[in-house]
Amino acid sequence: MKIVIIGGSGLIGRKTSTILKSEGHDIVSASPSTGVDSVSGSGVAEALTGANVVIDVTNSPSFEDRAVLDFFRRSTGNLLTAAKAAGVAHYIALSVVGADRIRDSGYLRAKRVQEELIEAGGVPFTILRATQFFEFLDGIAGSGTEGDVVYMSPSKFQPVAADDVAATLADIATSAPKNGAVELAGPEASSLAKFIQSYLSSKGDTRKVIPDPDATYFGAVLDKDGLAPVAQFIPGRTRFEDWARSS
Ligand SMILES: NC(=O)c1ccc[n+]([C@@H]2O[C@H](COP(=O)([O-])OP(=O)(O)OC[C@H]3O[C@@H](n4cnc5c(N)ncnc54)[C@H](OP(=O)(O)O)[C@@H]3O)[C@@H](O)[C@H]2O)c1
């Protein structure tokens, strides 16, 4: 099967490509460095010619509200137009748990726009919404740091290993389109503050995390459900402690 991974040079793109190649699929890893720019549309039609499946794991270079909205709107529009023209049988995109619920985050609003374009795009699809990757915890900790202290929301949090995200995308790529969204979260839920403290302690980082209900998540106010799934989800296999020990 020919599977095109847009954003194939990124964290999830590389891992997904490795799994699908090991299963014998014909993988095209596309990104600006291979001449494929989903925002301008340059190289997209050529990359998608003959593709059975497209996996969109691109990310915006800027997380500023307007820039990220512009990125996902243009990129998704170009990818869907090319996918339809190429007769792609399954269009898969990676979104974020809470994109349909958390309206206070400009990034998540942009991800919801991406989802809506796919839902209306006329190509059979599956959206995988994942929670935050373990690999992203460092960035989250940095966002709340003031000196030796990290202010973090006590809202519910259930991050997942990037390896489990890639494995789930690979499973989806070899299954029938769901024409809907499925959610993936880690096997353990706690609070954002507790997870970040565990992460820092596992690295020998002496910063102290203060649970603070007023602390925002990259500017967004979280409710008690926070960034965790509120309905059925696929549980990731990797426990945080095992990931931290091996990374
Ligand atoms: N971080 C999290 O915790 C989290 C949680 C849930 C879902 N997600 C979603 O996961 C997705 C992938 O995340 P990631 O961490 O794997 O991203 P990443 O490592 O930053 O990789 C992003 C990829 O997008 C490519 N890209 C950027 N601009 C492009 C363009 N104009 N045209 C084509 N490709 C372009 C990059 O190519 P270059 O290498 O050439 O720049 C790179 O391959 C995102 O959509 C994000 O919303 C993230």
PDB file of C-alpha atoms and ligand atoms in Angstrom:
ATOM      1  CA  MET A   1       0.000   0.000   0.000  1.00  0.00           C
ATOM      2  CA  LYS A   2       1.325   3.496  -0.812  1.00  0.00           C
ATOM      3  CA  ILE A   3       1.125   5.678   2.285  1.00  0.00           C
ATOM      4  CA  VAL A   4       2.173   9.344   2.192  1.00  0.00           C
ATOM      5  CA  ILE A   5       3.150  10.883   5.533  1.00  0.00           C
ATOM      6  CA  ILE A   6       2.923  14.672   5.420  1.00  0.00           C
ATOM      7  CA  GLY A   7       5.206  15.938   8.181  1.00  0.00           C
ATOM      8  CA  GLY A   8       7.182  12.708   7.833  1.00  0.00           C
ATOM      9  CA  SER A   9      10.372  14.328   9.195  1.00  0.00           C
ATOM     10  CA  GLY A  10       8.761  15.238  12.545  1.00  0.00           C
ATOM     11  CA  LEU A  11       8.655  13.354  15.855  1.00  0.00           C
ATOM     12  CA  ILE A  12       5.500  11.342  15.090  1.00  0.00           C
ATOM     13  CA  GLY A  13       6.113  11.211  11.330  1.00  0.00           C
ATOM     14  CA  ARG A  14       9.482   9.468  11.714  1.00  0.00           C
ATOM     15  CA  LYS A  15       8.178   6.910  14.209  1.00  0.00           C
ATOM     16  CA  THR A  16       5.085   6.131  12.113  1.00  0.00           C
ATOM     17  CA  SER A  17       7.176   5.768   8.973  1.00  0.00           C
ATOM     18  CA  THR A  18       9.496   3.248  10.692  1.00  0.00           C
ATOM     19  CA  ILE A  19       6.566   1.056  11.794  1.00  0.00           C
ATOM     20  CA  LEU A  20       4.791   1.094   8.421  1.00  0.00           C
ATOM     21  CA  LYS A  21       8.016   0.438   6.485  1.00  0.00           C
ATOM     22  CA  SER A  22       8.728  -2.571   8.721  1.00  0.00           C
ATOM     23  CA  GLU A  23       5.274  -3.887   7.730  1.00  0.00           C
ATOM     24  CA  GLY A  24       6.292  -3.704   4.059  1.00  0.00           C
ATOM     25  CA  HIS A  25       4.336  -0.631   2.954  1.00  0.00           C
ATOM     26  CA  ASP A  26       5.564   1.846   0.341  1.00  0.00           C
ATOM     27  CA  ILE A  27       6.127   4.996   2.434  1.00  0.00           C
ATOM     28  CA  VAL A  28       6.611   8.505   1.074  1.00  0.00           C
ATOM     29  CA  SER A  29       7.870  10.814   3.795  1.00  0.00           C
ATOM     30  CA  ALA A  30       6.951  14.380   2.768  1.00  0.00           C
ATOM     31  CA  SER A  31       7.917  17.731   4.253  1.00  0.00           C
ATOM     32  CA  PRO A  32       9.434  21.030   3.034  1.00  0.00           C
ATOM     33  CA  SER A  33      12.881  19.412   3.074  1.00  0.00           C
ATOM     34  CA  THR A  34      11.682  16.899   0.435  1.00  0.00           C
ATOM     35  CA  GLY A  35      10.024  19.633  -1.666  1.00  0.00           C
ATOM     36  CA  VAL A  36       6.484  19.252  -0.270  1.00  0.00           C
ATOM     37  CA  ASP A  37       4.976  22.361   1.340  1.00  0.00           C
ATOM     38  CA  SER A  38       1.360  21.791   2.379  1.00  0.00           C
ATOM     39  CA  VAL A  39       0.816  25.497   3.135  1.00  0.00           C
ATOM     40  CA  SER A  40       1.791  26.796  -0.316  1.00  0.00           C
ATOM     41  CA  GLY A  41       0.667  23.539  -1.966  1.00  0.00           C
ATOM     42  CA  SER A  42       4.005  23.133  -3.725  1.00  0.00           C
ATOM     43  CA  GLY A  43       4.793  19.464  -4.492  1.00  0.00           C
ATOM     44  CA  VAL A  44       1.618  18.156  -2.790  1.00  0.00           C
ATOM     45  CA  ALA A  45      -0.197  16.830  -5.892  1.00  0.00           C
ATOM     46  CA  GLU A  46       2.961  15.053  -7.093  1.00  0.00           C
ATOM     47  CA  ALA A  47       3.542  13.438  -3.675  1.00  0.00           C
ATOM     48  CA  LEU A  48      -0.054  12.183  -3.436  1.00  0.00           C
ATOM     49  CA  THR A  49      -0.239  10.663  -6.928  1.00  0.00           C
ATOM     50  CA  GLY A  50      -1.096   6.961  -6.558  1.00  0.00           C
ATOM     51  CA  ALA A  51      -1.448   7.198  -2.753  1.00  0.00           C
ATOM     52  CA  ASN A  52      -3.919   4.887  -1.008  1.00  0.00           C
ATOM     53  CA  VAL A  53      -3.546   6.541   2.401  1.00  0.00           C
ATOM     54  CA  VAL A  54      -2.443  10.011   3.575  1.00  0.00           C
ATOM     55  CA  ILE A  55      -1.346  10.666   7.158  1.00  0.00           C
ATOM     56  CA  ASP A  56      -1.135  14.347   8.151  1.00  0.00           C
ATOM     57  CA  VAL A  57       1.220  14.852  11.103  1.00  0.00           C
ATOM     58  CA  THR A  58       2.353  18.371  10.227  1.00  0.00           C
ATOM     59  CA  ASN A  59       2.670  21.081  12.844  1.00  0.00           C
ATOM     60  CA  SER A  60       2.773  24.843  12.620  1.00  0.00           C
ATOM     61  CA  PRO A  61       6.216  26.431  13.049  1.00  0.00           C
ATOM     62  CA  SER A  62       4.515  29.208  15.074  1.00  0.00           C
ATOM     63  CA  PHE A  63       2.003  28.620  17.913  1.00  0.00           C
ATOM     64  CA  GLU A  64       0.736  32.227  17.845  1.00  0.00           C
ATOM     65  CA  ASP A  65      -3.086  32.079  17.537  1.00  0.00           C
ATOM     66  CA  ARG A  66      -3.459  33.604  14.055  1.00  0.00           C
ATOM     67  CA  ALA A  67      -0.393  31.853  12.602  1.00  0.00           C
ATOM     68  CA  VAL A  68      -1.478  28.409  13.765  1.00  0.00           C
ATOM     69  CA  LEU A  69      -5.029  28.894  12.467  1.00  0.00           C
ATOM     70  CA  ASP A  70      -3.671  30.068   9.129  1.00  0.00           C
ATOM     71  CA  PHE A  71      -1.303  27.079   8.979  1.00  0.00           C
ATOM     72  CA  PHE A  72      -3.905  24.367   9.597  1.00  0.00           C
ATOM     73  CA  ARG A  73      -6.540  26.049   7.401  1.00  0.00           C
ATOM     74  CA  ARG A  74      -4.266  26.381   4.358  1.00  0.00           C
ATOM     75  CA  SER A  75      -2.375  23.130   4.847  1.00  0.00           C
ATOM     76  CA  THR A  76      -5.503  21.012   5.356  1.00  0.00           C
ATOM     77  CA  GLY A  77      -7.295  22.679   2.427  1.00  0.00           C
ATOM     78  CA  ASN A  78      -4.407  21.925   0.052  1.00  0.00           C
ATOM     79  CA  LEU A  79      -4.006  18.356   1.299  1.00  0.00           C
ATOM     80  CA  LEU A  80      -7.724  17.574   0.953  1.00  0.00           C
ATOM     81  CA  THR A  81      -7.923  19.017  -2.576  1.00  0.00           C
ATOM     82  CA  ALA A  82      -4.963  16.890  -3.663  1.00  0.00           C
ATOM     83  CA  ALA A  83      -6.241  13.800  -1.809  1.00  0.00           C
ATOM     84  CA  LYS A  84      -9.611  14.051  -3.542  1.00  0.00           C
ATOM     85  CA  ALA A  85      -7.981  14.499  -6.980  1.00  0.00           C
ATOM     86  CA  ALA A  86      -5.703  11.497  -6.350  1.00  0.00           C
ATOM     87  CA  GLY A  87      -8.606   9.268  -5.224  1.00  0.00           C
ATOM     88  CA  VAL A  88      -7.096   8.684  -1.778  1.00  0.00           C
ATOM     89  CA  ALA A  89      -9.120   6.032   0.083  1.00  0.00           C
ATOM     90  CA  HIS A  90      -8.236   7.052   3.660  1.00  0.00           C
ATOM     91  CA  TYR A  91      -7.181  10.475   4.994  1.00  0.00           C
ATOM     92  CA  ILE A  92      -5.792  10.395   8.540  1.00  0.00           C
ATOM     93  CA  ALA A  93      -4.895  13.385  10.699  1.00  0.00           C
ATOM     94  CA  LEU A  94      -3.440  13.693  14.182  1.00  0.00           C
ATOM     95  CA  SER A  95      -5.364  16.102  16.413  1.00  0.00           C
ATOM     96  CA  VAL A  96      -5.435  16.788  20.152  1.00  0.00           C
ATOM     97  CA  VAL A  97      -7.824  15.534  22.860  1.00  0.00           C
ATOM     98  CA  GLY A  98      -9.945  18.535  23.881  1.00  0.00           C
ATOM     99  CA  ALA A  99      -9.934  20.167  20.417  1.00  0.00           C
ATOM    100  CA  ASP A 100     -13.753  19.830  20.360  1.00  0.00           C
ATOM    101  CA  ARG A 101     -14.183  21.051  23.951  1.00  0.00           C
ATOM    102  CA  ILE A 102     -11.524  23.557  25.033  1.00  0.00           C
ATOM    103  CA  ARG A 103     -12.384  26.871  23.366  1.00  0.00           C
ATOM    104  CA  ASP A 104      -9.960  28.997  25.395  1.00  0.00           C
ATOM    105  CA  SER A 105      -6.885  27.759  23.511  1.00  0.00           C
ATOM    106  CA  GLY A 106      -6.053  29.319  20.135  1.00  0.00           C
ATOM    107  CA  TYR A 107      -4.029  26.216  19.232  1.00  0.00           C
ATOM    108  CA  LEU A 108      -6.931  23.861  19.987  1.00  0.00           C
ATOM    109  CA  ARG A 109      -9.392  26.113  18.126  1.00  0.00           C
ATOM    110  CA  ALA A 110      -7.127  25.825  15.083  1.00  0.00           C
ATOM    111  CA  LYS A 111      -6.984  22.027  15.468  1.00  0.00           C
ATOM    112  CA  ARG A 112     -10.808  21.964  15.580  1.00  0.00           C
ATOM    113  CA  VAL A 113     -10.897  23.966  12.323  1.00  0.00           C
ATOM    114  CA  GLN A 114      -8.546  21.354  10.832  1.00  0.00           C
ATOM    115  CA  GLU A 115     -10.948  18.599  11.996  1.00  0.00           C
ATOM    116  CA  GLU A 116     -14.000  20.414  10.556  1.00  0.00           C
ATOM    117  CA  LEU A 117     -12.330  20.800   7.160  1.00  0.00           C
ATOM    118  CA  ILE A 118     -11.577  17.065   7.123  1.00  0.00           C
ATOM    119  CA  GLU A 119     -15.153  16.169   8.195  1.00  0.00           C
ATOM    120  CA  ALA A 120     -16.520  18.237   5.292  1.00  0.00           C
ATOM    121  CA  GLY A 121     -13.748  17.361   2.832  1.00  0.00           C
ATOM    122  CA  GLY A 122     -15.392  14.498   0.964  1.00  0.00           C
ATOM    123  CA  VAL A 123     -12.502  12.047   1.513  1.00  0.00           C
ATOM    124  CA  PRO A 124     -13.014   8.994   3.816  1.00  0.00           C
ATOM    125  CA  PHE A 125     -11.160   9.852   7.015  1.00  0.00           C
ATOM    126  CA  THR A 126     -10.128   9.045  10.550  1.00  0.00           C
ATOM    127  CA  ILE A 127      -9.059  11.708  13.059  1.00  0.00           C
ATOM    128  CA  LEU A 128      -6.858  10.503  15.914  1.00  0.00           C
ATOM    129  CA  ARG A 129      -6.997  12.853  18.894  1.00  0.00           C
ATOM    130  CA  ALA A 130      -4.068  12.207  21.236  1.00  0.00           C
ATOM    131  CA  THR A 131      -3.271  13.710  24.610  1.00  0.00           C
ATOM    132  CA  GLN A 132       0.054  15.496  25.168  1.00  0.00           C
ATOM    133  CA  PHE A 133       3.160  13.434  24.412  1.00  0.00           C
ATOM    134  CA  PHE A 134       5.558  12.547  27.261  1.00  0.00           C
ATOM    135  CA  GLU A 135       8.160  14.151  24.973  1.00  0.00           C
ATOM    136  CA  PHE A 136       6.288  17.503  25.308  1.00  0.00           C
ATOM    137  CA  LEU A 137       6.406  17.638  29.136  1.00  0.00           C
ATOM    138  CA  ASP A 138       9.683  19.547  29.104  1.00  0.00           C
ATOM    139  CA  GLY A 139       8.091  22.346  27.069  1.00  0.00           C
ATOM    140  CA  ILE A 140       5.055  22.440  29.371  1.00  0.00           C
ATOM    141  CA  ALA A 141       7.314  22.688  32.433  1.00  0.00           C
ATOM    142  CA  GLY A 142       9.238  25.532  30.803  1.00  0.00           C
ATOM    143  CA  SER A 143       6.023  27.440  30.090  1.00  0.00           C
ATOM    144  CA  GLY A 144       5.147  27.644  33.810  1.00  0.00           C
ATOM    145  CA  THR A 145       8.627  28.263  35.196  1.00  0.00           C
ATOM    146  CA  GLU A 146       9.450  31.349  37.243  1.00  0.00           C
ATOM    147  CA  GLY A 147      12.940  31.005  38.692  1.00  0.00           C
ATOM    148  CA  ASP A 148      13.112  27.724  40.645  1.00  0.00           C
ATOM    149  CA  VAL A 149       9.332  27.344  40.815  1.00  0.00           C
ATOM    150  CA  VAL A 150       6.869  25.978  38.248  1.00  0.00           C
ATOM    151  CA  TYR A 151       3.206  27.030  38.479  1.00  0.00           C
ATOM    152  CA  MET A 152       0.914  24.350  37.060  1.00  0.00           C
ATOM    153  CA  SER A 153      -2.807  23.750  36.899  1.00  0.00           C
ATOM    154  CA  PRO A 154      -4.168  20.921  39.104  1.00  0.00           C
ATOM    155  CA  SER A 155      -6.513  19.902  36.229  1.00  0.00           C
ATOM    156  CA  LYS A 156      -6.686  16.313  35.031  1.00  0.00           C
ATOM    157  CA  PHE A 157      -3.842  15.240  32.755  1.00  0.00           C
ATOM    158  CA  GLN A 158      -3.168  11.944  30.969  1.00  0.00           C
ATOM    159  CA  PRO A 159      -0.160  12.182  28.629  1.00  0.00           C
ATOM    160  CA  VAL A 160       0.947   9.423  26.252  1.00  0.00           C
ATOM    161  CA  ALA A 161       4.221   8.189  24.731  1.00  0.00           C
ATOM    162  CA  ALA A 162       4.972   9.302  21.160  1.00  0.00           C
ATOM    163  CA  ASP A 163       5.725   5.621  20.369  1.00  0.00           C
ATOM    164  CA  ASP A 164       2.121   4.734  21.275  1.00  0.00           C
ATOM    165  CA  VAL A 165       0.777   7.574  19.100  1.00  0.00           C
ATOM    166  CA  ALA A 166       2.796   6.317  16.127  1.00  0.00           C
ATOM    167  CA  ALA A 167       1.703   2.695  16.708  1.00  0.00           C
ATOM    168  CA  THR A 168      -1.956   3.780  16.835  1.00  0.00           C
ATOM    169  CA  LEU A 169      -1.612   5.817  13.628  1.00  0.00           C
ATOM    170  CA  ALA A 170      -0.028   2.797  11.932  1.00  0.00           C
ATOM    171  CA  ASP A 171      -2.962   0.599  13.060  1.00  0.00           C
ATOM    172  CA  ILE A 172      -5.447   3.167  11.747  1.00  0.00           C
ATOM    173  CA  ALA A 173      -3.598   3.377   8.409  1.00  0.00           C
ATOM    174  CA  THR A 174      -4.160  -0.324   7.811  1.00  0.00           C
ATOM    175  CA  SER A 175      -7.825  -0.288   8.938  1.00  0.00           C
ATOM    176  CA  ALA A 176     -11.006   1.009   7.331  1.00  0.00           C
ATOM    177  CA  PRO A 177     -11.792   4.756   7.687  1.00  0.00           C
ATOM    178  CA  LYS A 178     -13.986   5.529  10.729  1.00  0.00           C
ATOM    179  CA  ASN A 179     -15.311   8.809   9.283  1.00  0.00           C
ATOM    180  CA  GLY A 180     -15.051  10.166  12.829  1.00  0.00           C
ATOM    181  CA  ALA A 181     -12.609  10.765  15.652  1.00  0.00           C
ATOM    182  CA  VAL A 182     -10.994   8.291  18.047  1.00  0.00           C
ATOM    183  CA  GLU A 183      -9.075   9.333  21.149  1.00  0.00           C
ATOM    184  CA  LEU A 184      -5.804   8.053  22.624  1.00  0.00           C
ATOM    185  CA  ALA A 185      -4.470   8.777  26.117  1.00  0.00           C
ATOM    186  CA  GLY A 186      -1.778   7.363  28.379  1.00  0.00           C
ATOM    187  CA  PRO A 187      -2.517   4.486  30.777  1.00  0.00           C
ATOM    188  CA  GLU A 188      -2.350   6.747  33.868  1.00  0.00           C
ATOM    189  CA  ALA A 189      -4.253   9.913  34.770  1.00  0.00           C
ATOM    190  CA  SER A 190      -3.191  12.415  37.415  1.00  0.00           C
ATOM    191  CA  SER A 191      -3.040  16.188  37.638  1.00  0.00           C
ATOM    192  CA  LEU A 192      -0.933  18.352  35.345  1.00  0.00           C
ATOM    193  CA  ALA A 193       0.984  19.648  38.394  1.00  0.00           C
ATOM    194  CA  LYS A 194       1.764  16.104  39.658  1.00  0.00           C
ATOM    195  CA  PHE A 195       2.880  14.851  36.249  1.00  0.00           C
ATOM    196  CA  ILE A 196       5.216  17.788  35.739  1.00  0.00           C
ATOM    197  CA  GLN A 197       6.685  17.313  39.237  1.00  0.00           C
ATOM    198  CA  SER A 198       7.261  13.586  38.499  1.00  0.00           C
ATOM    199  CA  TYR A 199       8.858  14.477  35.167  1.00  0.00           C
ATOM    200  CA  LEU A 200      11.242  17.027  36.710  1.00  0.00           C
ATOM    201  CA  SER A 201      12.153  14.722  39.606  1.00  0.00           C
ATOM    202  CA  SER A 202      12.874  11.843  37.180  1.00  0.00           C
ATOM    203  CA  LYS A 203      15.418  14.101  35.437  1.00  0.00           C
ATOM    204  CA  GLY A 204      17.029  15.250  38.690  1.00  0.00           C
ATOM    205  CA  ASP A 205      15.653  18.759  38.030  1.00  0.00           C
ATOM    206  CA  THR A 206      15.225  20.520  41.388  1.00  0.00           C
ATOM    207  CA  ARG A 207      12.465  22.924  40.307  1.00  0.00           C
ATOM    208  CA  LYS A 208       9.437  22.692  42.611  1.00  0.00           C
ATOM    209  CA  VAL A 209       5.945  22.540  41.116  1.00  0.00           C
ATOM    210  CA  ILE A 210       3.226  24.599  42.822  1.00  0.00           C
ATOM    211  CA  PRO A 211      -0.354  23.501  41.973  1.00  0.00           C
ATOM    212  CA  ASP A 212      -2.155  26.717  41.046  1.00  0.00           C
ATOM    213  CA  PRO A 213      -5.797  26.747  39.832  1.00  0.00           C
ATOM    214  CA  ASP A 214      -5.117  30.129  38.177  1.00  0.00           C
ATOM    215  CA  ALA A 215      -2.152  28.842  36.166  1.00  0.00           C
ATOM    216  CA  THR A 216      -3.063  28.654  32.477  1.00  0.00           C
ATOM    217  CA  TYR A 217      -1.957  26.090  29.906  1.00  0.00           C
ATOM    218  CA  PHE A 218      -0.169  28.204  27.285  1.00  0.00           C
ATOM    219  CA  GLY A 219      -2.716  30.955  28.050  1.00  0.00           C
ATOM    220  CA  ALA A 220      -5.794  28.691  28.240  1.00  0.00           C
ATOM    221  CA  VAL A 221      -7.872  28.281  31.408  1.00  0.00           C
ATOM    222  CA  LEU A 222      -8.524  24.554  32.023  1.00  0.00           C
ATOM    223  CA  ASP A 223     -11.571  23.084  33.759  1.00  0.00           C
ATOM    224  CA  LYS A 224     -11.359  20.027  36.065  1.00  0.00           C
ATOM    225  CA  ASP A 225     -11.360  17.600  33.097  1.00  0.00           C
ATOM    226  CA  GLY A 226      -8.367  19.498  31.786  1.00  0.00           C
ATOM    227  CA  LEU A 227      -6.613  17.903  28.820  1.00  0.00           C
ATOM    228  CA  ALA A 228      -7.769  14.329  29.517  1.00  0.00           C
ATOM    229  CA  PRO A 229     -10.437  12.455  27.520  1.00  0.00           C
ATOM    230  CA  VAL A 230     -13.992  12.726  28.883  1.00  0.00           C
ATOM    231  CA  ALA A 231     -15.368   9.687  27.019  1.00  0.00           C
ATOM    232  CA  GLN A 232     -14.084   6.415  25.578  1.00  0.00           C
ATOM    233  CA  PHE A 233     -10.394   6.332  24.643  1.00  0.00           C
ATOM    234  CA  ILE A 234      -7.698   3.904  23.509  1.00  0.00           C
ATOM    235  CA  PRO A 235      -5.184   3.474  26.352  1.00  0.00           C
ATOM    236  CA  GLY A 236      -1.501   3.752  25.432  1.00  0.00           C
ATOM    237  CA  ARG A 237       0.708   0.890  26.614  1.00  0.00           C
ATOM    238  CA  THR A 238       3.728   2.807  27.890  1.00  0.00           C
ATOM    239  CA  ARG A 239       3.751   3.753  31.578  1.00  0.00           C
ATOM    240  CA  PHE A 240       5.287   7.123  32.359  1.00  0.00           C
ATOM    241  CA  GLU A 241       7.794   5.657  34.833  1.00  0.00           C
ATOM    242  CA  ASP A 242       9.101   3.170  32.247  1.00  0.00           C
ATOM    243  CA  TRP A 243       9.393   5.890  29.602  1.00  0.00           C
ATOM    244  CA  ALA A 244      11.210   8.240  31.988  1.00  0.00           C
ATOM    245  CA  ARG A 245      13.660   5.490  32.977  1.00  0.00           C
ATOM    246  CA  SER A 246      14.523   4.655  29.374  1.00  0.00           C
ATOM    247  CA  SER A 247      14.664   8.166  27.897  1.00  0.00           C
TER     248      SER A 247
HETATM  249  N1  LIG B   1       2.943  17.810  21.095  1.00  0.00           N
HETATM  250  C1  LIG B   1       1.922  17.160  21.608  1.00  0.00           C
HETATM  251  O1  LIG B   1       1.911  16.859  22.817  1.00  0.00           O
HETATM  252  C2  LIG B   1       0.750  16.771  20.730  1.00  0.00           C
HETATM  253  C3  LIG B   1      -0.341  16.094  21.302  1.00  0.00           C
HETATM  254  C4  LIG B   1      -1.392  15.678  20.482  1.00  0.00           C
HETATM  255  C5  LIG B   1      -1.341  15.941  19.113  1.00  0.00           C
HETATM  256  N2  LIG B   1      -0.277  16.624  18.585  1.00  0.00           N
HETATM  257  C6  LIG B   1      -0.249  16.876  17.133  1.00  0.00           C
HETATM  258  O2  LIG B   1       0.762  16.066  16.568  1.00  0.00           O
HETATM  259  C7  LIG B   1       1.118  16.606  15.287  1.00  0.00           C
HETATM  260  C8  LIG B   1       2.582  16.349  15.003  1.00  0.00           C
HETATM  261  O3  LIG B   1       3.371  16.736  16.092  1.00  0.00           O
HETATM  262  P1  LIG B   1       4.958  16.475  16.123  1.00  0.00           P
HETATM  263  O4  LIG B   1       5.400  16.764  17.508  1.00  0.00           O
HETATM  264  O5  LIG B   1       5.306  15.174  15.485  1.00  0.00           O
HETATM  265  O6  LIG B   1       5.461  17.670  15.174  1.00  0.00           O
HETATM  266  P2  LIG B   1       6.939  18.078  14.787  1.00  0.00           P
HETATM  267  O7  LIG B   1       7.952  17.115  15.342  1.00  0.00           O
HETATM  268  O8  LIG B   1       7.090  19.527  15.090  1.00  0.00           O
HETATM  269  O9  LIG B   1       6.933  17.863  13.203  1.00  0.00           O
HETATM  270  C9  LIG B   1       6.158  18.696  12.384  1.00  0.00           C
HETATM  271  C10 LIG B   1       6.294  18.239  10.955  1.00  0.00           C
HETATM  272  O10 LIG B   1       5.539  19.152  10.124  1.00  0.00           O
HETATM  273  C11 LIG B   1       6.347  19.478   9.009  1.00  0.00           C
HETATM  274  N3  LIG B   1       5.937  20.737   8.419  1.00  0.00           N
HETATM  275  C12 LIG B   1       6.019  21.996   8.949  1.00  0.00           C
HETATM  276  N4  LIG B   1       5.586  22.913   8.041  1.00  0.00           N
HETATM  277  C13 LIG B   1       5.202  22.190   6.942  1.00  0.00           C
HETATM  278  C14 LIG B   1       4.676  22.551   5.667  1.00  0.00           C
HETATM  279  N5  LIG B   1       4.446  23.837   5.347  1.00  0.00           N
HETATM  280  N6  LIG B   1       4.423  21.576   4.776  1.00  0.00           N
HETATM  281  C15 LIG B   1       4.662  20.252   5.076  1.00  0.00           C
HETATM  282  N7  LIG B   1       5.153  19.857   6.262  1.00  0.00           N
HETATM  283  C16 LIG B   1       5.422  20.814   7.177  1.00  0.00           C
HETATM  284  C17 LIG B   1       7.756  19.530   9.572  1.00  0.00           C
HETATM  285  O11 LIG B   1       8.704  19.521   8.506  1.00  0.00           O
HETATM  286  P3  LIG B   1      10.219  20.085   8.751  1.00  0.00           P
HETATM  287  O12 LIG B   1      10.913  19.018   9.544  1.00  0.00           O
HETATM  288  O13 LIG B   1      10.761  20.237   7.373  1.00  0.00           O
HETATM  289  O14 LIG B   1      10.071  21.379   9.485  1.00  0.00           O
HETATM  290  C18 LIG B   1       7.748  18.258  10.416  1.00  0.00           C
HETATM  291  O15 LIG B   1       7.948  17.136   9.580  1.00  0.00           O
HETATM  292  C19 LIG B   1       0.669  18.079  15.326  1.00  0.00           C
HETATM  293  O16 LIG B   1      -0.346  18.275  14.363  1.00  0.00           O
HETATM  294  C20 LIG B   1       0.104  18.282  16.744  1.00  0.00           C
HETATM  295  O17 LIG B   1      -1.049  19.107  16.748  1.00  0.00           O
HETATM  296  C21 LIG B   1       0.763  17.038  19.363  1.00  0.00           C
END
